[in-house]
Amino acid sequence: MIVALIDSGFGLLPTAAWLRKLRPDVDLLLQLDPEGAPWGPKPQDWVVERVVSAGRTARDLGAEVVVLPCNTASVTALEHVRAELGAEVPVVGTVPAIKPAAAVCRSVAVWATAATTASSYQADLIARFGGDAKVTGVACHGLAEAVDLGDMAAVRASVADAAARTPADVEGVVLGCTHYPLIVDTIVAALPDGVRLFDSAQAVAAQTVRRMEALGGPATGDGTVRVYLSGRPGELPPGASAYEPGRILGAAGGAARRGDADLPGR
């Protein structure tokens, strides 16, 4: 069983790490796009083509399930990827954890990229799932890019700026970009004590496992990790080692490269 995860950068690492924890036997195909990152500011048609192309590559490399652990990709291209791959290859998208946050918090801030914050998609999610909570969108300018670069000074500056624009009465913060769980300690330190954080990585990983198991065929593998960078075989960029999921997956990827004669598609 091969599961492909598609994102422009390191946002796929938290979900991939949860998949690794839940099903260490499953083979992972990590598809990053350093040549096209970041996707958020790009035109919608450009993003659709980029993500759909990655989906085709995943299928050609034997992926039986494809995951978009990226809000921009899910907002923009999820249905296009599903149409391209057909019903035989399940495609799992990502939705910010607004519903669970609003269920237990009276005031919620959704931290996301500027593009996602301004999107009708997020506005619709807030309208549908915000309930009686006060939900405020907070654009975290440059934060995803800083995470990809491993620029911790820029990370801290962006987090401090977002925290300063977050309502003082906030009880919960939704991490509406999949990059943000990688710097959760920095975010916690910038927020008042007691503020709860919500992210979707674990839920997306669990949904992926359910979709795998629903296929009904053999669902085991060797636990290998392959990396593709903008459509070509590669390795996780060095900056991934700044984060625990990157270190775990990078080590597994090294094992895969040592035995890649046995990998599907080799």
PDB file of C-alpha atoms in Angstrom:
ATOM      1  CA  MET A   1       0.000   0.000   0.000  1.00  0.00           C
ATOM      2  CA  ILE A   2       1.434   3.352  -1.091  1.00  0.00           C
ATOM      3  CA  VAL A   3      -0.026   6.619   0.201  1.00  0.00           C
ATOM      4  CA  ALA A   4       1.010   9.850  -1.532  1.00  0.00           C
ATOM      5  CA  LEU A   5       0.963  13.215   0.245  1.00  0.00           C
ATOM      6  CA  ILE A   6       1.077  16.399  -1.841  1.00  0.00           C
ATOM      7  CA  ASP A   7       2.001  19.888  -0.624  1.00  0.00           C
ATOM      8  CA  SER A   8       4.174  22.746  -1.786  1.00  0.00           C
ATOM      9  CA  GLY A   9       6.472  22.381   1.225  1.00  0.00           C
ATOM     10  CA  PHE A  10       6.754  21.078   4.767  1.00  0.00           C
ATOM     11  CA  GLY A  11       3.022  21.238   5.488  1.00  0.00           C
ATOM     12  CA  LEU A  12       2.731  17.556   4.634  1.00  0.00           C
ATOM     13  CA  LEU A  13       5.117  16.536   7.425  1.00  0.00           C
ATOM     14  CA  PRO A  14       2.653  16.535  10.381  1.00  0.00           C
ATOM     15  CA  THR A  15       0.082  14.386   8.567  1.00  0.00           C
ATOM     16  CA  ALA A  16       2.794  12.071   7.222  1.00  0.00           C
ATOM     17  CA  ALA A  17       4.185  11.670  10.749  1.00  0.00           C
ATOM     18  CA  TRP A  18       0.737  10.745  12.078  1.00  0.00           C
ATOM     19  CA  LEU A  19       0.328   8.214   9.259  1.00  0.00           C
ATOM     20  CA  ARG A  20       3.723   6.804  10.180  1.00  0.00           C
ATOM     21  CA  LYS A  21       2.549   6.448  13.790  1.00  0.00           C
ATOM     22  CA  LEU A  22      -0.856   4.945  12.944  1.00  0.00           C
ATOM     23  CA  ARG A  23       0.375   2.610  10.203  1.00  0.00           C
ATOM     24  CA  PRO A  24       4.167   2.228  10.251  1.00  0.00           C
ATOM     25  CA  ASP A  25       3.924  -0.517   7.622  1.00  0.00           C
ATOM     26  CA  VAL A  26       2.503   1.734   4.895  1.00  0.00           C
ATOM     27  CA  ASP A  27       4.810   3.126   2.206  1.00  0.00           C
ATOM     28  CA  LEU A  28       4.723   6.917   1.900  1.00  0.00           C
ATOM     29  CA  LEU A  29       5.353   9.050  -1.169  1.00  0.00           C
ATOM     30  CA  LEU A  30       6.059  12.657  -0.141  1.00  0.00           C
ATOM     31  CA  GLN A  31       5.589  15.110  -3.029  1.00  0.00           C
ATOM     32  CA  LEU A  32       6.884  18.634  -2.400  1.00  0.00           C
ATOM     33  CA  ASP A  33       7.092  21.469  -4.910  1.00  0.00           C
ATOM     34  CA  PRO A  34      10.063  23.689  -4.022  1.00  0.00           C
ATOM     35  CA  GLU A  35      10.140  25.141  -7.542  1.00  0.00           C
ATOM     36  CA  GLY A  36       6.527  26.304  -7.274  1.00  0.00           C
ATOM     37  CA  ALA A  37       6.244  27.151  -3.578  1.00  0.00           C
ATOM     38  CA  PRO A  38       4.445  28.883  -2.056  1.00  0.00           C
ATOM     39  CA  TRP A  39       1.136  28.007  -3.713  1.00  0.00           C
ATOM     40  CA  GLY A  40      -1.054  30.425  -1.763  1.00  0.00           C
ATOM     41  CA  PRO A  41      -0.319  33.619  -3.762  1.00  0.00           C
ATOM     42  CA  LYS A  42      -0.390  31.869  -7.150  1.00  0.00           C
ATOM     43  CA  PRO A  43      -3.322  32.079  -9.625  1.00  0.00           C
ATOM     44  CA  GLN A  44      -5.983  29.443  -9.069  1.00  0.00           C
ATOM     45  CA  ASP A  45      -5.588  27.782 -12.493  1.00  0.00           C
ATOM     46  CA  TRP A  46      -1.827  27.508 -11.955  1.00  0.00           C
ATOM     47  CA  VAL A  47      -2.319  25.814  -8.578  1.00  0.00           C
ATOM     48  CA  VAL A  48      -4.899  23.420 -10.020  1.00  0.00           C
ATOM     49  CA  GLU A  49      -2.512  22.313 -12.770  1.00  0.00           C
ATOM     50  CA  ARG A  50       0.377  21.949 -10.309  1.00  0.00           C
ATOM     51  CA  VAL A  51      -1.605  19.819  -7.863  1.00  0.00           C
ATOM     52  CA  VAL A  52      -3.329  17.726 -10.541  1.00  0.00           C
ATOM     53  CA  SER A  53       0.057  17.051 -12.143  1.00  0.00           C
ATOM     54  CA  ALA A  54       1.379  15.828  -8.790  1.00  0.00           C
ATOM     55  CA  GLY A  55      -1.692  13.611  -8.483  1.00  0.00           C
ATOM     56  CA  ARG A  56      -0.942  12.051 -11.870  1.00  0.00           C
ATOM     57  CA  THR A  57       2.636  11.395 -10.788  1.00  0.00           C
ATOM     58  CA  ALA A  58       1.384   9.763  -7.596  1.00  0.00           C
ATOM     59  CA  ARG A  59      -0.898   7.464  -9.568  1.00  0.00           C
ATOM     60  CA  ASP A  60       1.856   6.581 -12.026  1.00  0.00           C
ATOM     61  CA  LEU A  61       4.131   5.666  -9.116  1.00  0.00           C
ATOM     62  CA  GLY A  62       1.538   3.269  -7.731  1.00  0.00           C
ATOM     63  CA  ALA A  63      -0.181   5.344  -5.047  1.00  0.00           C
ATOM     64  CA  GLU A  64      -3.474   3.792  -3.999  1.00  0.00           C
ATOM     65  CA  VAL A  65      -4.551   6.753  -1.828  1.00  0.00           C
ATOM     66  CA  VAL A  66      -3.659  10.421  -2.356  1.00  0.00           C
ATOM     67  CA  VAL A  67      -3.742  12.998   0.440  1.00  0.00           C
ATOM     68  CA  LEU A  68      -3.717  16.785   0.099  1.00  0.00           C
ATOM     69  CA  PRO A  69      -2.460  17.841   3.557  1.00  0.00           C
ATOM     70  CA  CYS A  70      -2.573  21.475   2.445  1.00  0.00           C
ATOM     71  CA  ASN A  71      -5.422  23.940   2.797  1.00  0.00           C
ATOM     72  CA  THR A  72      -4.559  25.807  -0.410  1.00  0.00           C
ATOM     73  CA  ALA A  73      -4.465  22.587  -2.439  1.00  0.00           C
ATOM     74  CA  SER A  74      -7.698  21.334  -0.869  1.00  0.00           C
ATOM     75  CA  VAL A  75      -9.539  24.618  -1.374  1.00  0.00           C
ATOM     76  CA  THR A  76      -8.378  25.019  -4.954  1.00  0.00           C
ATOM     77  CA  ALA A  77      -7.767  21.624  -6.481  1.00  0.00           C
ATOM     78  CA  LEU A  78      -9.348  18.797  -4.446  1.00  0.00           C
ATOM     79  CA  GLU A  79     -12.281  18.187  -6.793  1.00  0.00           C
ATOM     80  CA  HIS A  80     -10.016  18.509  -9.849  1.00  0.00           C
ATOM     81  CA  VAL A  81      -7.664  15.841  -8.498  1.00  0.00           C
ATOM     82  CA  ARG A  82     -10.601  13.555  -7.711  1.00  0.00           C
ATOM     83  CA  ALA A  83     -11.919  13.993 -11.256  1.00  0.00           C
ATOM     84  CA  GLU A  84      -8.490  13.248 -12.717  1.00  0.00           C
ATOM     85  CA  LEU A  85      -7.786  10.116 -10.645  1.00  0.00           C
ATOM     86  CA  GLY A  86     -11.285   8.667 -10.635  1.00  0.00           C
ATOM     87  CA  ALA A  87     -13.138   6.716  -7.993  1.00  0.00           C
ATOM     88  CA  GLU A  88     -10.527   3.951  -7.833  1.00  0.00           C
ATOM     89  CA  VAL A  89      -7.963   6.253  -6.153  1.00  0.00           C
ATOM     90  CA  PRO A  90      -9.428   7.939  -3.047  1.00  0.00           C
ATOM     91  CA  VAL A  91      -8.275  11.537  -2.528  1.00  0.00           C
ATOM     92  CA  VAL A  92      -8.363  12.904   1.023  1.00  0.00           C
ATOM     93  CA  GLY A  93      -8.471  16.671   1.557  1.00  0.00           C
ATOM     94  CA  THR A  94      -7.809  18.882   4.558  1.00  0.00           C
ATOM     95  CA  VAL A  95     -10.342  21.057   6.390  1.00  0.00           C
ATOM     96  CA  PRO A  96      -9.372  23.475   9.189  1.00  0.00           C
ATOM     97  CA  ALA A  97     -10.598  22.230  12.583  1.00  0.00           C
ATOM     98  CA  ILE A  98     -13.165  25.018  12.999  1.00  0.00           C
ATOM     99  CA  LYS A  99     -16.025  22.713  13.984  1.00  0.00           C
ATOM    100  CA  PRO A 100     -14.346  21.027  16.982  1.00  0.00           C
ATOM    101  CA  ALA A 101     -12.891  24.340  18.156  1.00  0.00           C
ATOM    102  CA  ALA A 102     -16.224  26.159  17.988  1.00  0.00           C
ATOM    103  CA  ALA A 103     -17.907  23.314  19.857  1.00  0.00           C
ATOM    104  CA  VAL A 104     -15.841  23.930  23.002  1.00  0.00           C
ATOM    105  CA  CYS A 105     -14.660  27.572  22.756  1.00  0.00           C
ATOM    106  CA  ARG A 106     -16.678  30.773  22.859  1.00  0.00           C
ATOM    107  CA  SER A 107     -14.053  32.772  20.963  1.00  0.00           C
ATOM    108  CA  VAL A 108     -11.948  31.191  18.199  1.00  0.00           C
ATOM    109  CA  ALA A 109      -9.206  32.565  15.972  1.00  0.00           C
ATOM    110  CA  VAL A 110      -8.356  30.806  12.717  1.00  0.00           C
ATOM    111  CA  TRP A 111      -4.692  31.316  11.888  1.00  0.00           C
ATOM    112  CA  ALA A 112      -4.074  30.718   8.189  1.00  0.00           C
ATOM    113  CA  THR A 113      -2.268  32.077   5.155  1.00  0.00           C
ATOM    114  CA  ALA A 114      -3.457  35.382   3.755  1.00  0.00           C
ATOM    115  CA  ALA A 115      -5.020  33.612   0.758  1.00  0.00           C
ATOM    116  CA  THR A 116      -6.962  31.123   2.875  1.00  0.00           C
ATOM    117  CA  THR A 117      -8.064  33.822   5.316  1.00  0.00           C
ATOM    118  CA  ALA A 118      -9.512  35.864   2.446  1.00  0.00           C
ATOM    119  CA  SER A 119     -11.128  32.884   0.723  1.00  0.00           C
ATOM    120  CA  SER A 120     -14.844  32.258   0.395  1.00  0.00           C
ATOM    121  CA  TYR A 121     -14.034  28.667   1.367  1.00  0.00           C
ATOM    122  CA  GLN A 122     -12.956  29.660   4.892  1.00  0.00           C
ATOM    123  CA  ALA A 123     -15.845  32.092   5.218  1.00  0.00           C
ATOM    124  CA  ASP A 124     -18.236  29.260   4.315  1.00  0.00           C
ATOM    125  CA  LEU A 125     -16.635  26.921   6.860  1.00  0.00           C
ATOM    126  CA  ILE A 126     -17.013  29.541   9.569  1.00  0.00           C
ATOM    127  CA  ALA A 127     -20.661  30.111   8.623  1.00  0.00           C
ATOM    128  CA  ARG A 128     -21.387  26.378   8.581  1.00  0.00           C
ATOM    129  CA  PHE A 129     -19.416  25.218  11.592  1.00  0.00           C
ATOM    130  CA  GLY A 130     -18.796  28.272  13.753  1.00  0.00           C
ATOM    131  CA  GLY A 131     -22.017  27.769  15.704  1.00  0.00           C
ATOM    132  CA  ASP A 132     -22.445  30.317  18.478  1.00  0.00           C
ATOM    133  CA  ALA A 133     -18.723  30.988  18.799  1.00  0.00           C
ATOM    134  CA  LYS A 134     -17.140  34.255  17.766  1.00  0.00           C
ATOM    135  CA  VAL A 135     -14.733  33.215  14.997  1.00  0.00           C
ATOM    136  CA  THR A 136     -12.041  35.583  13.735  1.00  0.00           C
ATOM    137  CA  GLY A 137      -9.705  34.989  10.813  1.00  0.00           C
ATOM    138  CA  VAL A 138      -6.071  35.972  11.380  1.00  0.00           C
ATOM    139  CA  ALA A 139      -3.744  36.077   8.371  1.00  0.00           C
ATOM    140  CA  CYS A 140      -0.244  34.908   9.296  1.00  0.00           C
ATOM    141  CA  HIS A 141       1.852  36.781   6.763  1.00  0.00           C
ATOM    142  CA  GLY A 142       4.974  34.898   5.673  1.00  0.00           C
ATOM    143  CA  LEU A 143       4.703  32.204   8.342  1.00  0.00           C
ATOM    144  CA  ALA A 144       4.431  29.159   6.069  1.00  0.00           C
ATOM    145  CA  GLU A 145       7.334  30.434   3.969  1.00  0.00           C
ATOM    146  CA  ALA A 146       9.457  30.965   7.095  1.00  0.00           C
ATOM    147  CA  VAL A 147       8.690  27.405   8.242  1.00  0.00           C
ATOM    148  CA  ASP A 148       9.810  26.036   4.870  1.00  0.00           C
ATOM    149  CA  LEU A 149      13.035  28.026   5.090  1.00  0.00           C
ATOM    150  CA  GLY A 150      13.672  26.975   8.686  1.00  0.00           C
ATOM    151  CA  ASP A 151      14.084  30.694   9.465  1.00  0.00           C
ATOM    152  CA  MET A 152      13.170  30.671  13.144  1.00  0.00           C
ATOM    153  CA  ALA A 153      13.694  34.408  13.578  1.00  0.00           C
ATOM    154  CA  ALA A 154      11.129  35.038  10.834  1.00  0.00           C
ATOM    155  CA  VAL A 155       8.862  32.380  12.359  1.00  0.00           C
ATOM    156  CA  ARG A 156       8.926  34.111  15.742  1.00  0.00           C
ATOM    157  CA  ALA A 157       8.302  37.523  14.166  1.00  0.00           C
ATOM    158  CA  SER A 158       5.327  36.271  12.150  1.00  0.00           C
ATOM    159  CA  VAL A 159       3.858  34.415  15.120  1.00  0.00           C
ATOM    160  CA  ALA A 160       4.233  37.498  17.342  1.00  0.00           C
ATOM    161  CA  ASP A 161       2.480  39.615  14.708  1.00  0.00           C
ATOM    162  CA  ALA A 162      -0.397  37.132  14.433  1.00  0.00           C
ATOM    163  CA  ALA A 163      -0.703  36.880  18.216  1.00  0.00           C
ATOM    164  CA  ALA A 164      -0.892  40.674  18.467  1.00  0.00           C
ATOM    165  CA  ARG A 165      -3.827  40.668  16.021  1.00  0.00           C
ATOM    166  CA  THR A 166      -5.654  37.805  17.765  1.00  0.00           C
ATOM    167  CA  PRO A 167      -8.602  38.882  19.964  1.00  0.00           C
ATOM    168  CA  ALA A 168      -7.661  39.146  23.618  1.00  0.00           C
ATOM    169  CA  ASP A 169     -10.610  36.977  24.686  1.00  0.00           C
ATOM    170  CA  VAL A 170      -9.701  34.063  22.413  1.00  0.00           C
ATOM    171  CA  GLU A 171     -10.086  30.605  23.935  1.00  0.00           C
ATOM    172  CA  GLY A 172      -9.019  28.512  20.955  1.00  0.00           C
ATOM    173  CA  VAL A 173      -6.762  28.920  17.931  1.00  0.00           C
ATOM    174  CA  VAL A 174      -7.304  26.791  14.836  1.00  0.00           C
ATOM    175  CA  LEU A 175      -4.087  26.109  12.947  1.00  0.00           C
ATOM    176  CA  GLY A 176      -5.540  26.639   9.481  1.00  0.00           C
ATOM    177  CA  CYS A 177      -2.306  25.939   7.612  1.00  0.00           C
ATOM    178  CA  THR A 178      -0.695  22.527   7.783  1.00  0.00           C
ATOM    179  CA  HIS A 179       2.759  24.080   8.267  1.00  0.00           C
ATOM    180  CA  TYR A 180       1.846  25.560  11.618  1.00  0.00           C
ATOM    181  CA  PRO A 181       1.829  22.396  13.792  1.00  0.00           C
ATOM    182  CA  LEU A 182       5.571  22.173  13.133  1.00  0.00           C
ATOM    183  CA  ILE A 183       6.113  25.286  15.252  1.00  0.00           C
ATOM    184  CA  VAL A 184       3.455  24.652  17.873  1.00  0.00           C
ATOM    185  CA  ASP A 185       5.793  25.429  20.794  1.00  0.00           C
ATOM    186  CA  THR A 186       6.497  28.887  19.365  1.00  0.00           C
ATOM    187  CA  ILE A 187       2.780  29.523  18.911  1.00  0.00           C
ATOM    188  CA  VAL A 188       1.925  28.376  22.437  1.00  0.00           C
ATOM    189  CA  ALA A 189       4.608  30.656  23.874  1.00  0.00           C
ATOM    190  CA  ALA A 190       3.142  33.675  22.052  1.00  0.00           C
ATOM    191  CA  LEU A 191      -0.443  33.141  23.236  1.00  0.00           C
ATOM    192  CA  PRO A 192      -1.978  33.693  26.690  1.00  0.00           C
ATOM    193  CA  ASP A 193      -1.939  30.738  29.059  1.00  0.00           C
ATOM    194  CA  GLY A 194      -4.867  28.389  28.604  1.00  0.00           C
ATOM    195  CA  VAL A 195      -5.532  29.034  24.911  1.00  0.00           C
ATOM    196  CA  ARG A 196      -6.236  25.719  23.197  1.00  0.00           C
ATOM    197  CA  LEU A 197      -4.827  24.805  19.786  1.00  0.00           C
ATOM    198  CA  PHE A 198      -6.657  22.766  17.171  1.00  0.00           C
ATOM    199  CA  ASP A 199      -5.193  21.246  14.027  1.00  0.00           C
ATOM    200  CA  SER A 200      -6.384  18.639  11.547  1.00  0.00           C
ATOM    201  CA  ALA A 201      -3.274  16.503  10.913  1.00  0.00           C
ATOM    202  CA  GLN A 202      -4.296  13.596  13.138  1.00  0.00           C
ATOM    203  CA  ALA A 203      -7.866  13.613  11.813  1.00  0.00           C
ATOM    204  CA  VAL A 204      -6.675  13.655   8.190  1.00  0.00           C
ATOM    205  CA  ALA A 205      -4.300  10.768   8.895  1.00  0.00           C
ATOM    206  CA  ALA A 206      -7.095   8.786  10.550  1.00  0.00           C
ATOM    207  CA  GLN A 207      -9.414   9.437   7.601  1.00  0.00           C
ATOM    208  CA  THR A 208      -6.647   8.287   5.251  1.00  0.00           C
ATOM    209  CA  VAL A 209      -6.338   5.008   7.162  1.00  0.00           C
ATOM    210  CA  ARG A 210     -10.105   4.506   6.911  1.00  0.00           C
ATOM    211  CA  ARG A 211      -9.999   5.085   3.144  1.00  0.00           C
ATOM    212  CA  MET A 212      -7.077   2.655   2.817  1.00  0.00           C
ATOM    213  CA  GLU A 213      -8.896  -0.045   4.732  1.00  0.00           C
ATOM    214  CA  ALA A 214     -12.102   0.503   2.728  1.00  0.00           C
ATOM    215  CA  LEU A 215     -10.262  -0.458  -0.461  1.00  0.00           C
ATOM    216  CA  GLY A 216     -10.383  -4.043   0.762  1.00  0.00           C
ATOM    217  CA  GLY A 217      -7.074  -5.195  -0.687  1.00  0.00           C
ATOM    218  CA  PRO A 218      -3.716  -5.827   0.980  1.00  0.00           C
ATOM    219  CA  ALA A 219      -2.899  -2.740   3.030  1.00  0.00           C
ATOM    220  CA  THR A 220       0.624  -3.457   4.134  1.00  0.00           C
ATOM    221  CA  GLY A 221       3.988  -2.312   2.860  1.00  0.00           C
ATOM    222  CA  ASP A 222       7.582  -2.008   3.972  1.00  0.00           C
ATOM    223  CA  GLY A 223       7.239   1.364   5.701  1.00  0.00           C
ATOM    224  CA  THR A 224       9.457   3.042   3.119  1.00  0.00           C
ATOM    225  CA  VAL A 225       9.457   6.770   2.380  1.00  0.00           C
ATOM    226  CA  ARG A 226      10.150   8.207  -1.064  1.00  0.00           C
ATOM    227  CA  VAL A 227      10.415  11.906  -1.845  1.00  0.00           C
ATOM    228  CA  TYR A 228       9.669  13.719  -5.086  1.00  0.00           C
ATOM    229  CA  LEU A 229      10.588  17.373  -5.532  1.00  0.00           C
ATOM    230  CA  SER A 230       8.614  19.222  -8.231  1.00  0.00           C
ATOM    231  CA  GLY A 231       7.994  15.940 -10.032  1.00  0.00           C
ATOM    232  CA  ARG A 232      11.468  14.419  -9.749  1.00  0.00           C
ATOM    233  CA  PRO A 233      12.993  11.937  -7.285  1.00  0.00           C
ATOM    234  CA  GLY A 234      14.879  13.645  -4.472  1.00  0.00           C
ATOM    235  CA  GLU A 235      15.299  13.901  -0.735  1.00  0.00           C
ATOM    236  CA  LEU A 236      13.627  15.968   1.946  1.00  0.00           C
ATOM    237  CA  PRO A 237      15.244  19.424   1.915  1.00  0.00           C
ATOM    238  CA  PRO A 238      17.768  19.911   4.720  1.00  0.00           C
ATOM    239  CA  GLY A 239      15.451  22.333   6.514  1.00  0.00           C
ATOM    240  CA  ALA A 240      13.059  19.465   7.298  1.00  0.00           C
ATOM    241  CA  SER A 241      15.504  18.243   9.933  1.00  0.00           C
ATOM    242  CA  ALA A 242      14.638  21.308  12.030  1.00  0.00           C
ATOM    243  CA  TYR A 243      11.347  19.582  12.894  1.00  0.00           C
ATOM    244  CA  GLU A 244      10.785  16.227  14.579  1.00  0.00           C
ATOM    245  CA  PRO A 245       8.471  14.847  11.842  1.00  0.00           C
ATOM    246  CA  GLY A 246      11.108  15.799   9.273  1.00  0.00           C
ATOM    247  CA  ARG A 247      13.816  13.960  11.199  1.00  0.00           C
ATOM    248  CA  ILE A 248      11.670  10.845  11.545  1.00  0.00           C
ATOM    249  CA  LEU A 249      10.601  10.779   7.902  1.00  0.00           C
ATOM    250  CA  GLY A 250      14.053  11.743   6.671  1.00  0.00           C
ATOM    251  CA  ALA A 251      15.568   8.784   8.493  1.00  0.00           C
ATOM    252  CA  ALA A 252      12.964   6.474   6.952  1.00  0.00           C
ATOM    253  CA  GLY A 253      13.674   7.991   3.542  1.00  0.00           C
ATOM    254  CA  GLY A 254      17.355   7.205   3.972  1.00  0.00           C
ATOM    255  CA  ALA A 255      16.461   3.588   4.628  1.00  0.00           C
ATOM    256  CA  ALA A 256      14.302   3.594   1.507  1.00  0.00           C
ATOM    257  CA  ARG A 257      17.131   4.929  -0.639  1.00  0.00           C
ATOM    258  CA  ARG A 258      19.466   2.247   0.652  1.00  0.00           C
ATOM    259  CA  GLY A 259      16.964  -0.360  -0.544  1.00  0.00           C
ATOM    260  CA  ASP A 260      15.404   1.388  -3.506  1.00  0.00           C
ATOM    261  CA  ALA A 261      16.109  -1.507  -5.827  1.00  0.00           C
ATOM    262  CA  ASP A 262      13.152  -3.185  -4.125  1.00  0.00           C
ATOM    263  CA  LEU A 263      10.812  -0.178  -4.307  1.00  0.00           C
ATOM    264  CA  PRO A 264       7.790  -0.136  -6.640  1.00  0.00           C
ATOM    265  CA  GLY A 265       8.492   1.870  -9.748  1.00  0.00           C
ATOM    266  CA  ARG A 266      12.275   1.362  -9.571  1.00  0.00           C
TER     267      ARG A 266
END
